[in-house]
Amino acid sequence: MDRPARIYLDNAATSFPKPGGVLRAMVEYATEVGASPGRGSYAESRRGAEILARCRGRLCELFGGESASHVVFTHNCTDALNLAIHGLVKGVRRREPGARVHLVTTAMDHNSVLRVCSDLRVDGVEVTRVPADAEGFVEPAAIAGAIRRETRLVSVVHASNVTGSLQDVGAIGRVCGLAGVPLLVDAAQSLGHVPVDVRAMGIDLLAFPGHKGLMGPQGTGGLYLRPGMEALVEPVRQGGTGSRSERDVQPGELPDRYEAGSHNTLGVAGLLAGVEWVLERGVSSVRRHEVGLIGAFLRAFPGEARGFRLLGTRDAARRVGVFAVVHEAIAPWELAAGLEEGAGVLGRAGLHCAPGAHETVGTLATGGACRLSVGPFTTGEDVERACGALAGLASGCGVGGLG
Ligand SMILES: Cc1ncc(COP(=O)(O)O)c(C=O)c1O
């Protein structure tokens, strides 16, 4: 039997395919430049430094950042979140030894925040996890209620990688601004998908992957610090920067303060091409395409009559194109395996590294969900075929089907 054509619906893990320019930029860097950026004075090394600088600038254009040097490259979004949270707590401990430290996060957050918080708890940091409603939305007022005198940071995930729910980050930013507490936003599922404006939304720290909505390669990501935040966030890694090398302490200037060691310049060359692709297309146009796919999914989704439940809201304006589905008689892993075997549809079953989100929607104890997630190259036909394949699996097990 012929293998069915592949339909990649795991864009929430990493986007695929990438725009052609991303690969071309990486090949060009690998074959024509090659050098470690800024460490040498020769032209190729300067060219590498220009690529890093250009990428920082274009990222600022994308999310309204004020200072390109405050864009720090990381390995991925997890690395950026670790730097923000550990760096901030380290800063408090240095400035105010013995002070109580309290962090606020949410039930919808990913393990890249929850596990960092658990690690810090071992060392006496207090953490409040604000609950979400049954669709995965967190009330800004509940964040306000969780903030205390000793709260040093609020960390929220912008778009859930389970329910797709988009938090009202602007309202949360206002709450944090009034309380004088910095706001860290995990934009893993939102940057490149929906408009993000750090100034308008009151975001102090923005953590993002390069390999999802920004269309860059895996191994890329970044943290944007609102100018001034560098006084609060200590570096968590020290090493060579090619600057102030006569001193054996980390330089204070950005981005060197946080970027020790050789860069993934090959990756950033690809990321730059990805960001430029998004900017050229326009985030609002990417979003329109995604909203169209959400509509197509909701129309074609087999629904409750066939034993299915879609996690999260059906309101396209309040969600991204991440569709976690469960079936009353078929386990999530069986759905994912059946979709691949029968229709070449590639989704991801399980808890998606977000146990709090699954607990919120009642799927933690039952193996999570099967998640299908779209990207800018997904078509309406892809989504319809995936939904048709889901319906076929339900029919095969005799729930709400024809046989
Ligand atoms: C909401 C959320 N936060 C953080 C991450 C971690 O991103 P990365 O894989 O770039 O470390 C993910 C990855 O799926 C995610 O969905």
Short mmCIF file of C-alpha atoms and ligand atoms in Angstrom, two decimals:
data_model
loop_
_atom_site.label_atom_id
_atom_site.label_comp_id
_atom_site.label_asym_id
_atom_site.label_seq_id
_atom_site.Cartn_x
_atom_site.Cartn_y
_atom_site.Cartn_z
CA MET A 1 0.00 0.00 0.00
CA ASP A 2 1.30 3.49 -0.83
CA ARG A 3 2.22 5.63 2.15
CA PRO A 4 -0.23 8.58 2.33
CA ALA A 5 1.22 12.04 1.61
CA ARG A 6 2.44 13.65 4.82
CA ILE A 7 0.47 16.50 6.37
CA TYR A 8 2.61 18.14 9.04
CA LEU A 9 0.41 19.44 11.86
CA ASP A 10 2.95 19.76 14.65
CA ASN A 11 3.85 23.42 14.11
CA ALA A 12 3.44 24.14 17.83
CA ALA A 13 6.54 21.97 18.40
CA THR A 14 8.50 23.54 15.55
CA SER A 15 7.34 25.06 12.28
CA PHE A 16 7.78 23.04 9.12
CA PRO A 17 8.44 23.56 6.29
CA LYS A 18 10.59 26.67 6.60
CA PRO A 19 10.56 29.36 3.92
CA GLY A 20 13.15 28.61 1.22
CA GLY A 21 15.15 31.72 2.12
CA VAL A 22 15.89 30.32 5.59
CA LEU A 23 17.80 27.35 4.23
CA ARG A 24 19.49 29.49 1.56
CA ALA A 25 20.72 31.96 4.19
CA MET A 26 22.17 29.12 6.27
CA VAL A 27 23.88 27.49 3.31
CA GLU A 28 25.27 30.88 2.27
CA TYR A 29 26.60 31.48 5.78
CA ALA A 30 28.10 27.99 6.00
CA THR A 31 29.75 28.11 2.60
CA GLU A 32 30.69 31.76 2.12
CA VAL A 33 31.09 33.30 5.58
CA GLY A 34 31.75 30.64 8.17
CA ALA A 35 33.47 32.87 10.72
CA SER A 36 32.75 33.45 14.38
CA PRO A 37 31.08 36.88 14.44
CA GLY A 38 32.90 39.91 15.69
CA ARG A 39 35.79 37.98 17.21
CA GLY A 40 38.16 38.77 14.32
CA SER A 41 38.68 42.00 12.40
CA TYR A 42 38.54 40.31 8.98
CA ALA A 43 35.58 40.83 6.65
CA GLU A 44 33.88 37.45 7.20
CA SER A 45 33.88 37.94 10.96
CA ARG A 46 32.44 41.43 10.52
CA ARG A 47 29.80 39.98 8.21
CA GLY A 48 28.76 37.52 10.94
CA ALA A 49 28.48 40.39 13.43
CA GLU A 50 26.32 42.30 10.95
CA ILE A 51 23.95 39.34 10.67
CA LEU A 52 23.53 39.18 14.45
CA ALA A 53 22.98 42.94 14.64
CA ARG A 54 20.52 42.96 11.75
CA CYS A 55 18.54 40.11 13.28
CA ARG A 56 18.29 41.95 16.63
CA GLY A 57 17.04 45.05 14.81
CA ARG A 58 14.44 43.22 12.74
CA LEU A 59 13.17 41.40 15.85
CA CYS A 60 12.69 44.78 17.54
CA GLU A 61 10.71 45.92 14.51
CA LEU A 62 8.51 42.86 14.89
CA PHE A 63 7.61 43.34 18.56
CA GLY A 64 8.14 47.08 19.04
CA GLY A 65 11.35 46.81 21.06
CA GLU A 66 13.19 50.02 21.89
CA SER A 67 16.77 48.77 21.78
CA ALA A 68 18.28 46.13 19.49
CA SER A 69 21.16 45.50 21.92
CA HIS A 70 18.55 44.34 24.44
CA VAL A 71 17.69 41.35 22.23
CA VAL A 72 19.74 38.46 23.60
CA PHE A 73 20.12 35.27 21.59
CA THR A 74 19.44 31.97 23.35
CA HIS A 75 19.25 28.31 22.33
CA ASN A 76 15.44 28.24 22.39
CA CYS A 77 12.51 29.66 24.35
CA THR A 78 13.24 27.43 27.38
CA ASP A 79 16.74 28.89 27.62
CA ALA A 80 15.32 32.44 27.46
CA LEU A 81 12.79 31.70 30.21
CA ASN A 82 15.53 30.19 32.39
CA LEU A 83 17.68 33.29 31.93
CA ALA A 84 14.80 35.63 32.76
CA ILE A 85 13.57 33.82 35.88
CA HIS A 86 16.85 32.53 37.35
CA GLY A 87 18.59 35.80 36.43
CA LEU A 88 15.94 37.90 38.12
CA VAL A 89 15.94 35.84 41.33
CA LYS A 90 19.75 35.89 41.39
CA GLY A 91 19.60 39.68 41.11
CA VAL A 92 17.28 39.96 44.12
CA ARG A 93 19.49 37.61 46.17
CA ARG A 94 22.57 39.70 45.36
CA ARG A 95 20.97 43.07 46.06
CA GLU A 96 18.89 42.04 49.08
CA PRO A 97 20.36 38.98 50.81
CA GLY A 98 17.74 37.18 52.91
CA ALA A 99 14.76 38.96 51.28
CA ARG A 100 11.59 36.97 50.64
CA VAL A 101 11.07 36.25 46.96
CA HIS A 102 7.64 35.50 45.50
CA LEU A 103 6.83 34.71 41.87
CA VAL A 104 3.44 34.57 40.15
CA THR A 105 2.76 32.27 37.26
CA THR A 106 -0.29 30.52 35.84
CA ALA A 107 -1.73 27.04 35.49
CA MET A 108 -1.45 27.39 31.71
CA ASP A 109 2.31 27.80 31.75
CA HIS A 110 4.70 25.33 30.13
CA ASN A 111 7.20 23.23 32.05
CA SER A 112 9.87 25.64 30.86
CA VAL A 113 8.40 28.01 33.46
CA LEU A 114 6.83 25.56 35.93
CA ARG A 115 9.97 23.47 36.37
CA VAL A 116 12.16 26.56 36.78
CA CYS A 117 9.78 27.73 39.52
CA SER A 118 9.85 24.29 41.19
CA ASP A 119 13.64 24.35 41.16
CA LEU A 120 13.66 27.76 42.82
CA ARG A 121 11.11 26.60 45.41
CA VAL A 122 13.74 24.19 46.72
CA ASP A 123 15.80 27.26 47.60
CA GLY A 124 12.95 29.01 49.40
CA VAL A 125 11.34 31.00 46.59
CA GLU A 126 7.55 31.19 47.00
CA VAL A 127 5.43 30.61 43.92
CA THR A 128 1.73 31.20 43.26
CA ARG A 129 0.19 29.44 40.28
CA VAL A 130 -2.94 31.38 39.25
CA PRO A 131 -5.69 29.07 37.96
CA ALA A 132 -7.43 29.41 34.59
CA ASP A 133 -11.05 28.83 33.60
CA ALA A 134 -12.27 25.73 31.76
CA GLU A 135 -11.25 27.23 28.40
CA GLY A 136 -7.76 28.09 29.60
CA PHE A 137 -8.18 31.83 30.24
CA VAL A 138 -6.58 33.57 33.20
CA GLU A 139 -8.38 36.59 34.69
CA PRO A 140 -6.09 39.62 34.92
CA ALA A 141 -7.86 40.39 38.22
CA ALA A 142 -6.71 37.00 39.55
CA ILE A 143 -3.12 37.98 38.71
CA ALA A 144 -3.65 41.25 40.56
CA GLY A 145 -4.99 39.28 43.54
CA ALA A 146 -1.92 37.04 43.62
CA ILE A 147 0.61 39.89 43.70
CA ARG A 148 2.09 40.59 47.14
CA ARG A 149 4.64 43.03 48.53
CA GLU A 150 7.44 40.51 47.99
CA THR A 151 6.39 39.56 44.42
CA ARG A 152 9.36 40.05 42.09
CA LEU A 153 8.00 38.74 38.81
CA VAL A 154 4.80 37.75 37.03
CA SER A 155 5.28 35.18 34.27
CA VAL A 156 2.49 34.33 31.84
CA VAL A 157 2.25 32.30 28.67
CA HIS A 158 0.71 34.42 25.91
CA ALA A 159 -0.87 31.57 23.89
CA SER A 160 -1.37 28.13 25.39
CA ASN A 161 0.25 25.24 23.54
CA VAL A 162 -2.67 23.05 24.70
CA THR A 163 -5.91 25.06 24.46
CA GLY A 164 -4.60 27.75 22.11
CA SER A 165 -6.14 30.36 24.43
CA LEU A 166 -4.68 33.84 24.04
CA GLN A 167 -4.30 35.63 27.34
CA ASP A 168 -5.15 39.32 27.56
CA VAL A 169 -1.51 40.30 27.98
CA GLY A 170 -2.27 44.02 27.65
CA ALA A 171 -4.58 43.86 30.69
CA ILE A 172 -2.06 41.75 32.63
CA GLY A 173 0.64 44.29 31.69
CA ARG A 174 -1.49 47.09 33.15
CA VAL A 175 -1.97 45.10 36.37
CA CYS A 176 1.79 44.55 36.67
CA GLY A 177 2.56 48.16 35.77
CA LEU A 178 0.26 49.42 38.55
CA ALA A 179 1.83 47.03 41.05
CA GLY A 180 5.38 47.85 39.89
CA VAL A 181 6.17 44.16 39.25
CA PRO A 182 8.02 43.14 36.05
CA LEU A 183 6.06 41.04 33.54
CA LEU A 184 7.70 38.14 31.69
CA VAL A 185 5.76 36.81 28.69
CA ASP A 186 6.35 33.41 27.14
CA ALA A 187 5.62 34.12 23.47
CA ALA A 188 6.47 30.58 22.28
CA GLN A 189 3.12 30.14 20.54
CA SER A 190 2.32 33.76 19.75
CA LEU A 191 5.31 35.61 18.27
CA GLY A 192 4.98 35.51 14.50
CA HIS A 193 1.36 34.31 14.83
CA VAL A 194 -0.33 37.33 16.42
CA PRO A 195 0.74 40.96 16.79
CA VAL A 196 2.94 41.53 19.84
CA ASP A 197 3.92 45.05 20.93
CA VAL A 198 6.05 45.03 24.06
CA ARG A 199 5.52 48.71 24.82
CA ALA A 200 1.76 48.79 24.25
CA MET A 201 1.32 45.56 26.23
CA GLY A 202 3.57 46.56 29.15
CA ILE A 203 5.94 43.60 28.68
CA ASP A 204 9.27 43.87 30.51
CA LEU A 205 10.77 40.57 29.38
CA LEU A 206 9.76 38.71 26.23
CA ALA A 207 10.97 35.11 25.77
CA PHE A 208 10.59 33.57 22.34
CA PRO A 209 11.75 30.63 20.22
CA GLY A 210 13.24 31.28 16.79
CA HIS A 211 12.07 27.96 15.40
CA LYS A 212 8.28 28.22 15.67
CA GLY A 213 6.33 31.27 14.42
CA LEU A 214 9.52 33.09 13.42
CA MET A 215 10.28 30.27 10.95
CA GLY A 216 13.96 29.96 11.88
CA PRO A 217 15.87 26.74 12.54
CA GLN A 218 15.84 24.75 15.77
CA GLY A 219 18.48 25.86 18.25
CA THR A 220 17.46 29.52 18.03
CA GLY A 221 15.52 31.78 20.39
CA GLY A 222 15.85 34.97 22.35
CA LEU A 223 15.02 37.14 25.32
CA TYR A 224 14.14 40.82 24.95
CA LEU A 225 14.74 42.94 28.03
CA ARG A 226 13.05 46.32 28.30
CA PRO A 227 15.91 48.82 28.74
CA GLY A 228 16.55 49.05 32.48
CA MET A 229 15.69 45.39 33.16
CA GLU A 230 19.38 44.52 32.86
CA ALA A 231 19.84 46.10 36.27
CA LEU A 232 17.48 43.45 37.71
CA VAL A 233 18.43 40.37 35.67
CA GLU A 234 21.84 38.87 36.46
CA PRO A 235 23.58 36.76 33.83
CA VAL A 236 23.39 33.03 34.56
CA ARG A 237 26.31 32.09 32.33
CA GLN A 238 29.75 33.66 32.09
CA GLY A 239 32.46 33.34 29.50
CA GLY A 240 34.18 34.82 26.51
CA THR A 241 32.52 37.61 24.55
CA GLY A 242 35.45 38.97 22.54
CA SER A 243 35.00 42.26 24.43
CA ARG A 244 36.80 43.62 27.54
CA SER A 245 38.88 40.47 27.54
CA GLU A 246 41.47 42.00 29.88
CA ARG A 247 38.89 41.67 32.69
CA ASP A 248 37.98 38.32 34.24
CA VAL A 249 34.38 39.37 34.94
CA GLN A 250 31.42 39.40 32.59
CA PRO A 251 31.05 42.76 30.77
CA GLY A 252 28.03 44.83 31.76
CA GLU A 253 27.21 46.00 28.23
CA LEU A 254 24.39 44.33 26.31
CA PRO A 255 24.12 41.95 24.63
CA ASP A 256 27.52 40.67 25.85
CA ARG A 257 26.29 40.66 29.46
CA TYR A 258 24.13 37.64 28.61
CA GLU A 259 25.81 36.11 25.55
CA ALA A 260 28.86 34.16 26.73
CA GLY A 261 30.57 31.83 24.27
CA SER A 262 30.35 31.35 20.53
CA HIS A 263 27.06 32.18 18.85
CA ASN A 264 24.87 29.90 16.77
CA THR A 265 25.46 32.31 13.89
CA LEU A 266 24.46 29.74 11.31
CA GLY A 267 21.14 29.45 13.11
CA VAL A 268 20.74 33.22 13.48
CA ALA A 269 21.40 33.65 9.74
CA GLY A 270 18.41 31.36 9.18
CA LEU A 271 16.40 33.11 11.88
CA LEU A 272 17.04 36.48 10.25
CA ALA A 273 15.65 35.15 6.97
CA GLY A 274 12.64 33.74 8.86
CA VAL A 275 11.93 37.03 10.66
CA GLU A 276 12.28 38.95 7.39
CA TRP A 277 9.84 36.51 5.76
CA VAL A 278 7.32 37.17 8.55
CA LEU A 279 7.86 40.96 8.35
CA GLU A 280 7.49 40.96 4.59
CA ARG A 281 4.30 38.97 4.75
CA GLY A 282 3.07 40.97 7.74
CA VAL A 283 1.96 39.42 11.03
CA SER A 284 -1.62 40.53 10.38
CA SER A 285 -1.64 38.57 7.13
CA VAL A 286 -0.18 35.47 8.85
CA ARG A 287 -2.87 35.87 11.52
CA ARG A 288 -5.64 36.19 8.89
CA HIS A 289 -4.46 32.94 7.32
CA GLU A 290 -4.43 31.23 10.72
CA VAL A 291 -7.90 32.53 11.63
CA GLY A 292 -9.11 31.12 8.29
CA LEU A 293 -7.64 27.73 9.25
CA ILE A 294 -9.28 27.89 12.68
CA GLY A 295 -12.62 28.46 10.92
CA ALA A 296 -11.95 25.56 8.54
CA PHE A 297 -11.05 23.29 11.47
CA LEU A 298 -14.15 24.22 13.46
CA ARG A 299 -16.40 23.60 10.45
CA ALA A 300 -14.88 20.20 9.66
CA PHE A 301 -14.24 18.95 13.22
CA PRO A 302 -16.33 15.82 13.83
CA GLY A 303 -17.50 17.09 17.24
CA GLU A 304 -19.35 15.65 20.19
CA ALA A 305 -21.83 13.59 18.19
CA ARG A 306 -18.86 11.49 17.15
CA GLY A 307 -17.33 11.35 20.60
CA PHE A 308 -14.81 14.19 20.19
CA ARG A 309 -14.07 17.22 22.34
CA LEU A 310 -11.92 20.16 21.28
CA LEU A 311 -10.07 21.74 24.21
CA GLY A 312 -10.35 25.51 24.51
CA THR A 313 -12.60 28.16 23.08
CA ARG A 314 -14.32 28.11 19.69
CA ASP A 315 -13.89 31.88 19.45
CA ALA A 316 -11.21 32.31 16.74
CA ALA A 317 -10.40 35.83 17.95
CA ARG A 318 -9.27 34.45 21.33
CA ARG A 319 -7.21 31.48 20.20
CA VAL A 320 -4.36 30.36 17.98
CA GLY A 321 -4.31 27.40 15.61
CA VAL A 322 -3.46 24.75 18.18
CA PHE A 323 -6.19 22.10 18.31
CA ALA A 324 -5.96 19.58 21.14
CA VAL A 325 -8.65 16.94 20.74
CA VAL A 326 -9.81 14.04 22.88
CA HIS A 327 -12.18 11.19 22.11
CA GLU A 328 -14.40 9.36 24.57
CA ALA A 329 -13.26 5.89 23.42
CA ILE A 330 -9.90 6.36 21.69
CA ALA A 331 -6.77 7.26 23.67
CA PRO A 332 -4.79 10.34 22.52
CA TRP A 333 -1.78 8.24 21.45
CA GLU A 334 -4.09 5.97 19.46
CA LEU A 335 -5.57 9.00 17.71
CA ALA A 336 -2.08 10.25 16.79
CA ALA A 337 -0.97 6.80 15.60
CA GLY A 338 -4.20 6.28 13.63
CA LEU A 339 -3.89 9.70 11.98
CA GLU A 340 -0.36 8.97 10.86
CA GLU A 341 -0.97 5.43 9.70
CA GLY A 342 -4.28 6.07 7.97
CA ALA A 343 -3.87 9.56 6.59
CA GLY A 344 -0.25 10.69 6.99
CA VAL A 345 -1.40 13.39 9.43
CA LEU A 346 1.35 14.23 11.91
CA GLY A 347 0.17 15.41 15.32
CA ARG A 348 1.44 15.01 18.87
CA ALA A 349 -0.25 13.10 21.67
CA GLY A 350 0.38 13.45 25.40
CA LEU A 351 0.68 16.31 27.88
CA HIS A 352 2.69 18.68 25.67
CA CYS A 353 4.96 19.64 28.62
CA ALA A 354 2.04 21.56 30.11
CA PRO A 355 0.53 19.46 32.93
CA GLY A 356 -1.22 22.46 34.52
CA ALA A 357 -3.04 23.22 31.28
CA HIS A 358 -4.21 19.60 30.99
CA GLU A 359 -5.26 19.60 34.63
CA THR A 360 -7.28 22.76 33.96
CA VAL A 361 -9.24 21.16 31.13
CA GLY A 362 -9.55 17.76 32.85
CA THR A 363 -7.24 15.70 30.64
CA LEU A 364 -4.22 15.26 32.95
CA ALA A 365 -5.19 11.83 34.25
CA THR A 366 -6.35 10.46 30.91
CA GLY A 367 -3.18 10.77 28.83
CA GLY A 368 -3.66 14.36 27.67
CA ALA A 369 -4.86 14.98 24.14
CA CYS A 370 -3.90 14.60 20.52
CA ARG A 371 -2.71 18.00 19.31
CA LEU A 372 -2.84 19.22 15.72
CA SER A 373 -1.23 22.61 15.12
CA VAL A 374 -1.12 24.67 11.95
CA GLY A 375 1.49 26.96 10.41
CA PRO A 376 1.67 29.47 7.57
CA PHE A 377 2.11 26.71 4.98
CA THR A 378 -0.90 24.69 6.19
CA THR A 379 -3.86 24.79 3.82
CA GLY A 380 -7.60 24.54 4.43
CA GLU A 381 -7.50 21.23 2.60
CA ASP A 382 -4.87 19.88 5.04
CA VAL A 383 -7.12 20.76 7.96
CA GLU A 384 -10.19 19.23 6.31
CA ARG A 385 -8.28 16.02 5.56
CA ALA A 386 -7.13 15.81 9.17
CA CYS A 387 -10.70 16.27 10.43
CA GLY A 388 -11.94 13.70 7.92
CA ALA A 389 -9.33 11.26 9.21
CA LEU A 390 -10.47 11.91 12.80
CA ALA A 391 -14.05 11.16 11.77
CA GLY A 392 -12.84 7.96 10.11
CA LEU A 393 -11.13 6.83 13.31
CA ALA A 394 -14.34 7.39 15.28
CA SER A 395 -16.32 5.45 12.69
CA GLY A 396 -13.77 2.66 12.92
CA CYS A 397 -14.41 2.29 16.62
CA GLY A 398 -18.16 2.57 16.18
CA VAL A 399 -18.73 5.84 18.09
CA GLY A 400 -21.19 8.10 16.35
CA GLY A 401 -20.06 6.67 13.06
CA LEU A 402 -21.74 4.76 10.30
CA GLY A 403 -20.67 1.31 11.26
C1 LIG B 1 4.15 27.59 25.56
C2 LIG B 1 5.55 27.12 25.37
N1 LIG B 1 6.54 27.66 26.09
C3 LIG B 1 7.81 27.27 25.95
C4 LIG B 1 8.17 26.31 25.05
C5 LIG B 1 9.60 25.91 24.93
O1 LIG B 1 10.09 26.30 23.69
P1 LIG B 1 11.47 25.72 23.12
O2 LIG B 1 11.13 24.39 22.54
O3 LIG B 1 11.88 26.71 22.08
O4 LIG B 1 12.40 25.64 24.25
C6 LIG B 1 7.18 25.70 24.27
C7 LIG B 1 7.54 24.64 23.32
O5 LIG B 1 6.74 23.95 22.78
C8 LIG B 1 5.83 26.13 24.42
O6 LIG B 1 4.85 25.61 23.69
#
